[in-house]
CSV table of C-alpha atoms in Angstrom, one decimal:
chain,number,residue,atom,x,y,z
A,1,MET,CA,-0.1,0.1,0.1
A,2,ALA,CA,1.7,3.1,-1.2
A,3,ARG,CA,-0.3,5.7,0.9
A,4,ASP,CA,-2.4,5.4,3.8
A,5,THR,CA,-5.9,6.7,3.3
A,6,SER,CA,-6.5,10.4,4.6
A,7,ASP,CA,-10.2,11.3,5.6
A,8,THR,CA,-10.9,12.6,9.0
A,9,THR,CA,-14.8,12.1,8.7
A,10,PRO,CA,-15.8,10.6,12.1
A,11,LEU,CA,-17.5,7.0,12.3
A,12,THR,CA,-19.6,6.5,15.0
A,13,THR,CA,-21.9,3.6,14.1
A,14,ARG,CA,-21.5,-0.1,12.3
A,15,ASP,CA,-23.8,1.0,9.7
A,16,GLU,CA,-21.4,3.4,8.5
A,17,LEU,CA,-18.6,0.9,8.7
A,18,ILE,CA,-21.0,-1.1,6.3
A,19,ALA,CA,-21.9,1.6,4.0
A,20,TRP,CA,-18.2,1.9,3.5
A,21,PHE,CA,-18.0,-1.2,1.7
A,22,ALA,CA,-21.3,-0.7,-0.3
A,23,GLU,CA,-19.8,2.4,-1.8
A,24,GLY,CA,-17.4,0.5,-3.8
A,25,GLU,CA,-20.0,-0.9,-5.7
A,26,LYS,CA,-20.1,-0.1,-9.6
A,27,PRO,CA,-22.0,-0.5,-12.6
A,28,ARG,CA,-20.6,-3.1,-14.7
A,29,ALA,CA,-19.7,-0.6,-17.6
A,30,ARG,CA,-17.4,0.8,-15.2
A,31,PHE,CA,-15.6,-2.5,-14.1
A,32,ALA,CA,-11.7,-2.1,-14.1
A,33,ILE,CA,-8.7,-4.2,-13.5
A,34,GLY,CA,-5.8,-3.2,-11.0
A,35,THR,CA,-2.8,-5.2,-10.9
A,36,GLU,CA,-0.2,-5.2,-8.4
A,37,HIS,CA,3.3,-7.1,-8.2
A,38,GLU,CA,6.2,-7.0,-6.1
A,39,LYS,CA,9.8,-7.8,-7.0
A,40,VAL,CA,12.9,-8.4,-5.1
A,41,PRO,CA,16.0,-6.0,-5.9
A,42,PHE,CA,19.4,-7.2,-5.5
A,43,TYR,CA,23.1,-5.9,-6.7
A,44,ARG,CA,24.1,-7.6,-9.7
A,45,ASP,CA,27.5,-7.3,-8.4
A,46,GLY,CA,27.8,-10.2,-5.8
A,47,HIS,CA,24.1,-11.0,-5.9
A,48,ARG,CA,23.5,-9.0,-2.5
A,49,PRO,CA,20.4,-7.2,-1.0
A,50,VAL,CA,19.8,-3.5,-1.5
A,51,PRO,CA,19.5,-1.3,1.5
A,52,TYR,CA,17.4,1.6,1.6
A,53,ALA,CA,20.2,4.4,2.4
A,54,GLY,CA,23.5,5.2,0.2
A,55,GLU,CA,24.3,6.3,-3.3
A,56,LYS,CA,23.0,3.0,-4.8
A,57,GLY,CA,20.5,2.1,-2.6
A,58,ILE,CA,16.7,1.9,-2.6
A,59,ARG,CA,15.9,5.8,-1.8
A,60,ALA,CA,18.2,6.4,-4.5
A,61,LEU,CA,16.5,4.2,-6.8
A,62,LEU,CA,13.1,5.9,-5.6
A,63,GLU,CA,14.4,9.3,-6.6
A,64,GLY,CA,15.7,8.5,-10.0
A,65,LEU,CA,12.5,7.0,-10.9
A,66,GLY,CA,10.6,10.1,-9.8
A,67,ARG,CA,12.7,12.1,-12.0
A,68,GLU,CA,12.2,9.7,-14.9
A,69,THR,CA,8.6,9.3,-14.4
A,70,GLY,CA,7.6,12.8,-13.0
A,71,TRP,CA,5.7,10.9,-10.1
A,72,GLU,CA,5.1,12.7,-7.0
A,73,ALA,CA,7.0,11.5,-3.9
A,74,ILE,CA,5.4,9.7,-1.0
A,75,GLU,CA,7.5,10.4,2.3
A,76,ASP,CA,7.2,8.9,5.8
A,77,ALA,CA,9.0,10.8,8.8
A,78,GLY,CA,11.2,12.4,6.3
A,79,ASN,CA,12.0,9.3,4.2
A,80,LEU,CA,11.0,8.7,0.7
A,81,ILE,CA,8.9,5.4,0.7
A,82,GLY,CA,7.0,5.9,-2.6
A,83,LEU,CA,5.8,7.5,-5.6
A,84,ALA,CA,2.3,8.3,-6.9
A,85,GLY,CA,1.6,8.9,-10.5
A,86,ALA,CA,-1.5,11.0,-11.7
A,87,GLU,CA,-3.6,8.1,-13.0
A,88,GLY,CA,-4.0,6.4,-9.8
A,89,GLY,CA,-0.8,4.2,-10.2
A,90,ALA,CA,1.8,4.0,-7.2
A,91,ILE,CA,5.0,2.7,-6.2
A,92,SER,CA,5.8,1.5,-3.0
A,93,LEU,CA,8.0,-0.3,-0.8
A,94,GLU,CA,7.6,-3.6,1.1
A,95,PRO,CA,9.2,-4.0,4.5
A,96,GLY,CA,12.3,-6.1,3.0
A,97,GLY,CA,12.6,-3.6,0.1
A,98,GLN,CA,10.5,-5.1,-2.5
A,99,PHE,CA,9.7,-2.8,-4.8
A,100,GLU,CA,6.0,-2.7,-5.9
A,101,LEU,CA,3.9,-1.5,-8.4
A,102,SER,CA,0.4,-0.7,-7.7
A,103,GLY,CA,-1.4,-0.4,-11.1
A,104,ALA,CA,-3.9,2.1,-12.2
A,105,PRO,CA,-7.6,0.9,-12.6
A,106,LEU,CA,-7.6,0.3,-16.2
A,107,ALA,CA,-10.2,-1.1,-18.8
A,108,ASP,CA,-8.6,-4.3,-19.9
A,109,VAL,CA,-5.7,-6.8,-19.6
A,110,HIS,CA,-4.0,-5.3,-22.5
A,111,ALA,CA,-3.6,-1.9,-20.8
A,112,THR,CA,-2.4,-4.0,-17.5
A,113,ALA,CA,0.4,-5.5,-20.0
A,114,THR,CA,1.1,-2.1,-21.5
A,115,GLU,CA,1.5,-0.4,-18.0
A,116,LEU,CA,3.6,-3.2,-16.8
A,117,ARG,CA,6.4,-2.8,-19.9
A,118,THR,CA,6.1,0.8,-19.1
A,119,HIS,CA,6.7,0.6,-15.7
A,120,LEU,CA,9.5,-2.2,-16.3
A,121,ASP,CA,11.2,-0.1,-19.0
A,122,ALA,CA,11.4,2.9,-16.7
A,123,THR,CA,12.6,1.1,-13.8
A,124,THR,CA,15.1,-0.7,-15.5
A,125,ARG,CA,16.6,2.3,-17.0
A,126,VAL,CA,17.4,4.0,-13.6
A,127,ALA,CA,18.2,0.6,-11.8
A,128,ASP,CA,20.8,-0.3,-14.6
A,129,GLY,CA,22.6,2.7,-13.5
A,130,LEU,CA,22.7,1.8,-9.8
A,131,GLY,CA,23.7,-1.6,-10.7
A,132,ILE,CA,20.4,-3.2,-9.4
A,133,GLY,CA,18.3,-6.1,-10.7
A,134,PHE,CA,15.0,-7.8,-9.7
A,135,LEU,CA,14.0,-11.1,-9.0
A,136,ASP,CA,10.9,-12.6,-10.7
A,137,LEU,CA,11.0,-15.2,-7.5
A,138,GLY,CA,7.9,-15.2,-4.8
A,139,MET,CA,10.8,-15.4,-2.1
A,140,SER,CA,14.4,-14.3,-2.1
A,141,PRO,CA,16.0,-17.3,-2.7
A,142,LYS,CA,19.6,-16.7,-0.6
A,143,TRP,CA,19.3,-13.9,2.1
A,144,THR,CA,18.6,-14.9,5.5
A,145,ARG,CA,15.9,-12.9,7.5
A,146,GLU,CA,18.8,-11.2,9.4
A,147,GLU,CA,20.5,-10.2,6.0
A,148,THR,CA,17.6,-8.7,4.6
A,149,PRO,CA,17.5,-4.9,5.1
A,150,VAL,CA,14.5,-3.2,6.7
A,151,MET,CA,12.6,-0.2,4.8
A,152,PRO,CA,11.8,3.0,7.0
A,153,LYS,CA,8.0,3.0,6.8
A,154,SER,CA,6.5,3.6,10.2
A,155,ARG,CA,3.7,1.0,9.8
A,156,TYR,CA,6.2,-1.6,9.5
A,157,LYS,CA,7.9,-0.7,12.7
A,158,ILE,CA,4.7,-1.5,14.4
A,159,MET,CA,3.8,-4.7,12.4
A,160,ALA,CA,7.4,-6.3,12.9
A,161,ALA,CA,7.0,-6.0,16.9
A,162,TYR,CA,3.6,-7.4,16.6
A,163,MET,CA,4.1,-10.4,14.2
A,164,PRO,CA,6.2,-12.5,16.5
A,165,LYS,CA,3.5,-12.4,18.8
A,166,VAL,CA,0.7,-14.1,16.7
A,167,GLY,CA,2.6,-16.5,14.4
A,168,SER,CA,6.2,-17.8,13.9
A,169,LEU,CA,6.7,-16.6,10.0
A,170,GLY,CA,5.3,-13.2,9.6
A,171,LEU,CA,8.8,-11.4,9.5
A,172,ASP,CA,9.3,-13.8,6.7
A,173,MET,CA,6.2,-12.9,5.1
A,174,MET,CA,7.3,-9.1,5.6
A,175,LEU,CA,10.9,-9.3,4.5
A,176,ARG,CA,11.2,-12.2,2.1
A,177,THR,CA,8.4,-12.8,-0.2
A,178,ALA,CA,6.9,-11.3,-3.4
A,179,THR,CA,3.5,-11.8,-4.9
A,180,VAL,CA,1.2,-10.7,-7.8
A,181,GLN,CA,-2.3,-9.4,-7.0
A,182,VAL,CA,-5.5,-8.5,-9.2
A,183,ASN,CA,-7.9,-6.0,-8.0
A,184,LEU,CA,-11.5,-6.6,-9.5
A,185,ASP,CA,-14.9,-4.7,-8.8
A,186,PHE,CA,-18.5,-5.7,-7.7
A,187,ALA,CA,-21.8,-4.3,-9.0
A,188,SER,CA,-23.9,-5.0,-5.6
A,189,GLU,CA,-23.6,-7.0,-2.7
A,190,ALA,CA,-24.6,-10.2,-4.3
A,191,ASP,CA,-22.3,-9.7,-6.7
A,192,MET,CA,-19.4,-9.3,-4.1
A,193,VAL,CA,-20.5,-12.7,-2.3
A,194,ALA,CA,-20.4,-14.6,-5.7
A,195,LYS,CA,-17.2,-13.4,-6.4
A,196,MET,CA,-15.6,-13.9,-3.0
A,197,ARG,CA,-17.1,-17.2,-2.7
A,198,VAL,CA,-15.3,-18.1,-6.4
A,199,ALA,CA,-12.1,-16.4,-5.6
A,200,LEU,CA,-11.8,-17.9,-2.2
A,201,ALA,CA,-12.6,-21.3,-3.2
A,202,LEU,CA,-10.4,-21.3,-6.6
A,203,GLN,CA,-7.6,-19.2,-4.8
A,204,PRO,CA,-5.6,-22.6,-4.2
A,205,VAL,CA,-5.8,-23.1,-8.2
A,206,ALA,CA,-4.0,-20.0,-8.5
A,207,THR,CA,-1.2,-20.7,-5.8
A,208,ALA,CA,-0.5,-24.1,-7.6
A,209,LEU,CA,-0.4,-22.1,-11.4
A,210,PHE,CA,2.2,-19.4,-10.0
A,211,ALA,CA,3.8,-21.4,-7.5
A,212,ASN,CA,7.6,-20.0,-7.9
A,213,SER,CA,9.2,-19.7,-4.5
A,214,PRO,CA,10.7,-23.0,-4.0
A,215,PHE,CA,14.3,-21.8,-2.4
A,216,THR,CA,15.1,-20.3,1.0
A,217,ASP,CA,18.6,-19.5,2.3
A,218,GLY,CA,20.3,-20.9,-0.8
A,219,ARG,CA,18.5,-24.1,-1.2
A,220,PRO,CA,15.4,-25.7,-2.0
A,221,ASN,CA,12.9,-25.4,1.0
A,222,GLY,CA,10.7,-28.4,0.3
A,223,PHE,CA,7.8,-26.2,-1.0
A,224,LEU,CA,6.5,-25.1,-4.5
A,225,SER,CA,5.3,-22.2,-3.1
A,226,ARG,CA,6.8,-21.3,0.5
A,227,ARG,CA,5.5,-17.7,0.3
A,228,SER,CA,2.0,-19.5,0.4
A,229,GLU,CA,3.1,-21.8,3.3
A,230,ILE,CA,4.5,-18.9,5.4
A,231,TRP,CA,1.2,-17.4,5.4
A,232,ARG,CA,-0.1,-20.3,7.2
A,233,ASP,CA,1.7,-19.3,10.0
A,234,THR,CA,1.7,-15.4,9.9
A,235,ASP,CA,-1.4,-14.5,11.8
A,236,GLY,CA,-4.5,-16.2,12.2
A,237,ASP,CA,-6.7,-13.3,13.4
A,238,ARG,CA,-6.4,-11.7,10.0
A,239,THR,CA,-5.4,-14.5,7.4
A,240,GLY,CA,-6.7,-17.7,5.8
A,241,MET,CA,-9.6,-18.9,3.8
A,242,LEU,CA,-12.4,-16.6,5.4
A,243,PRO,CA,-14.9,-19.7,6.0
A,244,ARG,CA,-17.5,-17.0,7.0
A,245,ALA,CA,-17.7,-16.2,3.2
A,246,PHE,CA,-19.2,-19.4,2.7
A,247,GLU,CA,-22.0,-19.2,5.4
A,248,PRO,CA,-25.7,-18.1,4.6
A,249,GLY,CA,-26.2,-14.7,5.0
A,250,PHE,CA,-22.5,-13.6,4.2
A,251,GLY,CA,-22.3,-10.0,2.9
A,252,TYR,CA,-20.8,-6.8,4.0
A,253,GLU,CA,-22.2,-6.9,7.5
A,254,SER,CA,-20.5,-10.1,8.1
A,255,TYR,CA,-17.1,-8.9,6.8
A,256,VAL,CA,-17.3,-5.9,8.9
A,257,ASP,CA,-18.0,-7.9,12.0
A,258,TRP,CA,-15.0,-10.0,11.4
A,259,LEU,CA,-12.7,-6.8,10.8
A,260,LEU,CA,-14.1,-5.5,14.2
A,261,ASP,CA,-13.1,-8.8,15.8
A,262,MET,CA,-9.5,-8.6,14.2
A,263,PRO,CA,-6.9,-6.8,16.2
A,264,MET,CA,-5.5,-3.3,15.2
A,265,TYR,CA,-2.1,-2.4,14.2
A,266,PHE,CA,-1.9,1.3,14.4
A,267,VAL,CA,-3.8,4.6,14.5
A,268,LYS,CA,-2.4,7.3,12.4
A,269,ARG,CA,-3.0,11.0,13.5
A,270,GLY,CA,-1.1,13.5,11.5
A,271,GLU,CA,1.9,12.1,10.5
A,272,THR,CA,2.3,9.9,13.6
A,273,TYR,CA,1.6,6.2,13.7
A,274,HIS,CA,0.5,5.1,17.0
A,275,ASP,CA,1.1,1.6,18.4
A,276,VAL,CA,-2.5,0.3,19.6
A,277,SER,CA,-1.3,-3.5,18.2
A,278,GLY,CA,-3.9,-6.0,19.6
A,279,ALA,CA,-6.5,-3.3,20.7
A,280,SER,CA,-10.1,-3.3,19.5
A,281,PHE,CA,-11.6,-0.8,16.5
A,282,ARG,CA,-15.2,-1.1,18.7
A,283,ASP,CA,-13.0,0.4,21.6
A,284,LEU,CA,-11.4,3.7,19.1
A,285,MET,CA,-15.0,4.0,17.9
A,286,ALA,CA,-16.0,4.3,21.3
A,287,GLY,CA,-13.1,6.7,22.3
A,288,ARG,CA,-11.9,3.9,24.7
A,289,LEU,CA,-8.3,3.2,23.3
A,290,ALA,CA,-6.2,2.5,26.8
A,291,THR,CA,-3.2,4.3,24.8
A,292,LEU,CA,-5.3,7.1,22.7
A,293,PRO,CA,-7.9,7.8,25.5
A,294,GLY,CA,-10.7,9.9,24.1
A,295,GLU,CA,-9.4,9.3,20.3
A,296,ARG,CA,-12.6,8.3,17.7
A,297,ALA,CA,-12.5,6.3,14.8
A,298,THR,CA,-12.2,8.2,11.4
A,299,VAL,CA,-13.0,7.1,7.7
A,300,SER,CA,-9.0,6.7,7.6
A,301,ASP,CA,-8.9,4.5,10.6
A,302,TRP,CA,-11.2,2.1,8.8
A,303,ALA,CA,-9.7,2.1,5.2
A,304,ASN,CA,-6.4,1.3,7.0
A,305,HIS,CA,-7.6,-1.3,9.5
A,306,ALA,CA,-9.1,-2.8,6.4
A,307,SER,CA,-5.8,-2.7,4.4
A,308,THR,CA,-4.3,-4.8,7.4
A,309,ALA,CA,-6.6,-7.8,6.8
A,310,PHE,CA,-4.9,-10.6,4.9
A,311,PRO,CA,-7.2,-13.2,3.7
A,312,GLU,CA,-6.6,-15.2,0.7
A,313,VAL,CA,-9.1,-12.7,-1.0
A,314,ARG,CA,-9.6,-9.3,0.8
A,315,LEU,CA,-12.4,-7.1,0.4
A,316,LYS,CA,-12.2,-3.4,0.5
A,317,ARG,CA,-14.1,-1.3,-2.3
A,318,PHE,CA,-12.7,-3.9,-4.7
A,319,ILE,CA,-12.2,-7.5,-4.1
A,320,GLU,CA,-8.1,-8.7,-4.3
A,321,MET,CA,-7.0,-12.0,-5.2
A,322,ARG,CA,-3.8,-12.7,-2.7
A,323,GLY,CA,-2.9,-16.2,-3.5
A,324,SER,CA,0.1,-16.2,-6.0
A,325,ASP,CA,3.8,-15.9,-6.1
A,326,VAL,CA,5.0,-13.2,-8.4
A,327,GLY,CA,6.6,-14.4,-11.8
A,328,GLY,CA,7.7,-12.6,-14.8
A,329,PRO,CA,6.0,-9.8,-16.8
A,330,SER,CA,3.8,-12.8,-18.8
A,331,MET,CA,3.0,-14.5,-15.5
A,332,ILE,CA,1.8,-10.9,-14.2
A,333,ALA,CA,-0.5,-10.5,-17.1
A,334,ALA,CA,-1.7,-13.9,-17.0
A,335,GLN,CA,-2.9,-13.5,-13.2
A,336,ALA,CA,-5.1,-10.6,-14.6
A,337,ALA,CA,-6.6,-12.6,-17.4
A,338,PHE,CA,-7.1,-15.8,-15.1
A,339,TRP,CA,-9.4,-13.9,-12.5
A,340,VAL,CA,-11.0,-11.4,-15.2
A,341,GLY,CA,-12.2,-14.0,-17.1
A,342,LEU,CA,-13.4,-16.3,-14.2
A,343,LEU,CA,-15.4,-13.4,-12.5
A,344,TYR,CA,-16.3,-10.4,-15.0
A,345,ASP,CA,-18.4,-12.5,-17.3
A,346,GLU,CA,-21.8,-13.8,-15.7
A,347,ALA,CA,-21.8,-17.1,-17.7
A,348,SER,CA,-18.2,-17.9,-16.6
A,349,LEU,CA,-18.7,-16.9,-13.2
A,350,ALA,CA,-21.6,-19.2,-12.4
A,351,ALA,CA,-19.4,-22.2,-14.3
A,352,ALA,CA,-16.5,-21.3,-11.9
A,353,TRP,CA,-18.9,-21.9,-9.0
A,354,ASP,CA,-20.3,-25.1,-10.5
A,355,ILE,CA,-16.4,-26.6,-9.7
A,356,ALA,CA,-16.4,-25.5,-6.2
A,357,LYS,CA,-20.0,-25.3,-5.0
A,358,ASN,CA,-20.0,-28.8,-3.6
A,359,TRP,CA,-16.5,-28.3,-1.5
A,360,ASN,CA,-16.8,-28.1,1.8
A,361,ALA,CA,-15.1,-26.2,4.4
A,362,CYS,CA,-12.8,-29.1,5.3
A,363,ASP,CA,-12.3,-29.7,1.5
A,364,ARG,CA,-11.4,-26.2,0.9
A,365,GLU,CA,-9.1,-25.8,4.1
A,366,GLY,CA,-7.3,-29.1,3.2
A,367,LEU,CA,-6.4,-28.0,0.0
A,368,ARG,CA,-5.1,-24.7,1.3
A,369,ALA,CA,-2.8,-26.8,3.4
A,370,THR,CA,-1.6,-29.1,1.0
A,371,VAL,CA,-1.2,-26.8,-2.1
A,372,PRO,CA,2.1,-25.0,-1.2
A,373,ARG,CA,3.7,-28.2,-1.2
A,374,LEU,CA,2.0,-30.5,-4.0
A,375,GLY,CA,0.8,-27.4,-6.5
A,376,LEU,CA,-1.1,-29.1,-9.1
A,377,ALA,CA,-0.6,-32.6,-7.5
A,378,ALA,CA,-3.0,-31.7,-4.7
A,379,ARG,CA,-6.2,-33.3,-4.5
A,380,ILE,CA,-9.9,-32.1,-3.6
A,381,ALA,CA,-13.2,-33.7,-3.6
A,382,GLY,CA,-11.4,-36.8,-5.4
A,383,ARG,CA,-9.7,-34.8,-8.4
A,384,SER,CA,-6.6,-33.7,-9.0
A,385,LEU,CA,-5.8,-29.9,-8.7
A,386,GLY,CA,-4.4,-30.1,-12.2
A,387,ALA,CA,-7.8,-31.3,-13.7
A,388,VAL,CA,-9.4,-28.4,-11.6
A,389,ALA,CA,-7.2,-26.0,-12.9
A,390,ALA,CA,-7.7,-27.0,-16.6
A,391,GLU,CA,-11.3,-26.5,-16.2
A,392,ALA,CA,-10.9,-23.6,-14.5
A,393,LEU,CA,-8.9,-22.3,-17.4
A,394,THR,CA,-11.1,-23.5,-20.2
A,395,ILE,CA,-14.0,-21.0,-18.3
A,396,ALA,CA,-11.5,-18.4,-18.1
A,397,ARG,CA,-10.8,-18.5,-21.7
A,398,ALA,CA,-14.6,-18.5,-22.4
A,399,GLY,CA,-15.0,-15.5,-20.0
A,400,LEU,CA,-12.5,-13.4,-21.8
A,401,ALA,CA,-13.6,-14.6,-25.2
A,402,ALA,CA,-17.0,-13.4,-24.3
A,403,ARG,CA,-15.5,-9.8,-23.3
A,404,ALA,CA,-14.0,-9.5,-27.0
A,405,ARG,CA,-11.8,-6.7,-25.6
A,406,ARG,CA,-9.2,-6.4,-28.5
A,407,ASP,CA,-6.0,-4.8,-29.1
A,408,ALA,CA,-4.5,-2.8,-32.1
A,409,GLN,CA,-3.3,-6.2,-33.6
A,410,GLY,CA,-7.1,-7.5,-33.1
A,411,ARG,CA,-6.3,-9.9,-30.5
A,412,ASP,CA,-8.7,-10.7,-27.5
A,413,GLU,CA,-7.5,-11.1,-24.0
A,414,THR,CA,-7.3,-14.8,-24.2
A,415,HIS,CA,-3.7,-15.1,-25.3
A,416,PHE,CA,-2.8,-13.8,-21.9
A,417,LEU,CA,-3.7,-17.3,-20.4
A,418,GLN,CA,-1.1,-19.2,-22.8
A,419,PRO,CA,1.6,-19.5,-20.0
A,420,LEU,CA,-0.7,-20.9,-17.4
A,421,GLU,CA,-2.3,-23.4,-20.2
A,422,ALA,CA,1.3,-24.4,-20.8
A,423,ILE,CA,2.0,-25.0,-17.1
A,424,VAL,CA,-1.4,-27.5,-17.2
A,425,ALA,CA,-0.3,-29.2,-20.1
A,426,ALA,CA,3.2,-29.9,-18.8
A,427,GLY,CA,2.0,-30.3,-15.3
A,428,ARG,CA,5.0,-28.6,-14.1
A,429,SER,CA,5.0,-25.0,-12.4
A,430,LEU,CA,7.9,-22.5,-12.6
A,431,ALA,CA,9.1,-23.7,-9.2
A,432,GLU,CA,9.3,-27.1,-10.7
A,433,GLU,CA,10.9,-26.0,-13.7
A,434,ARG,CA,13.6,-24.0,-11.2
A,435,LEU,CA,14.1,-27.0,-9.0
A,436,ALA,CA,15.2,-29.1,-12.1
A,437,ASP,CA,17.5,-26.7,-13.2
A,438,TYR,CA,19.0,-26.4,-9.4
A,439,GLU,CA,19.4,-30.0,-9.6
A,440,GLY,CA,20.7,-30.3,-13.3
A,441,ARG,CA,22.5,-27.3,-14.8
A,442,TRP,CA,22.6,-25.0,-11.5
A,443,GLN,CA,24.9,-27.8,-10.1
A,444,ARG,CA,22.8,-27.2,-6.7
A,445,SER,CA,23.4,-23.5,-6.4
A,446,VAL,CA,21.0,-20.8,-6.7
A,447,GLU,CA,23.2,-18.1,-7.8
A,448,PRO,CA,22.0,-18.7,-11.6
A,449,ALA,CA,18.8,-17.3,-10.2
A,450,PHE,CA,20.1,-14.1,-10.4
A,451,THR,CA,20.9,-13.9,-14.0
A,452,GLU,CA,18.0,-16.1,-15.1
A,453,CYS,CA,15.0,-15.6,-12.6
A,454,VAL,CA,15.0,-11.6,-13.1
A,455,PHE,CA,12.8,-9.3,-14.8
């Protein structure tokens, strides 16, 4: 998240919290696609992590990219921590220096791919002069947690102190993983519910298709998506498969109640982040926070609190898919195409739900537990996940074809699915390809990843 919301309108009732989500509804003609991706920077000389400070550090990279693009600086306590574009895009820093593009809301996957190329071209021009490259892996493959630099963002200091209290791998999540996400719109509460259920149920399919984090500390870690496994031991209060989404009557109200039960991290007043980790948003609304007595909730507080929920699919004023490791440019575009094809066409949305509608909570949770290690070989309800993925891709292709959004060459969006279709046809994820390289021509070293697994 590049910049915290700034809206001091007071919130005094639960109905106002519910209305905040409802205000995200859009007519279908205005549905957009927002794609976010993180990439791990490294020095090409020596394959070392890139610190924040210094002539060739992350700050220098941001400064150079600001000059290159003309984007506005975002600061935190005097530190440059991001850039904001005029059309809604932004650059932000994850805790370990992962460099993130939060894309603008765009009309189709063609525009997403163009935005990505423009961003990578500009970033590469600046990074080359600093000797910096970027990995296209879902987890840094070599450096320990202690070797990974920490970025100077105030919210991250609070989160880093709190994470070890609620899970053993939260700091690994913050410092060493990289993901790609796509954000999609909803037209009504019923539309939101339908999309949340399909997206949550099929999120492990995306985890398997995009699995790309098989190395940690310089060796194989036993998983195809270690990033996904790390999330299973990060913070049970705010992560997971959101089982309430499948309960009768789920909607904005139920999600609000979940957020109200989820402990807070911080309250921001002015430029100061106040550590209220573990406190209740209900107490903030009532002015009963022990650390900020008398302080009451605002729209900013609610938006910021909602951004600290990390289920596999997150509801804000859009729906965010969170289950995938980052990959190269074709995989980033493929992630957008996969979910757009499934969720933005009514017939495809219904067909996708037909895949998962008879799965129960044990089925879904069991798949979530096994997919980080097994990928497409995992099983659910008597089927291999590879077979489920093949069916989902057929549905997504039909949904994209029905949209009939064409580029200047006359191509519709279906061609963006080709990398995923190749993975299903081969039955091997990027992680499995790279593990084979490690055992073969890489001669059991991750060093070649720094020349081959890069943007």
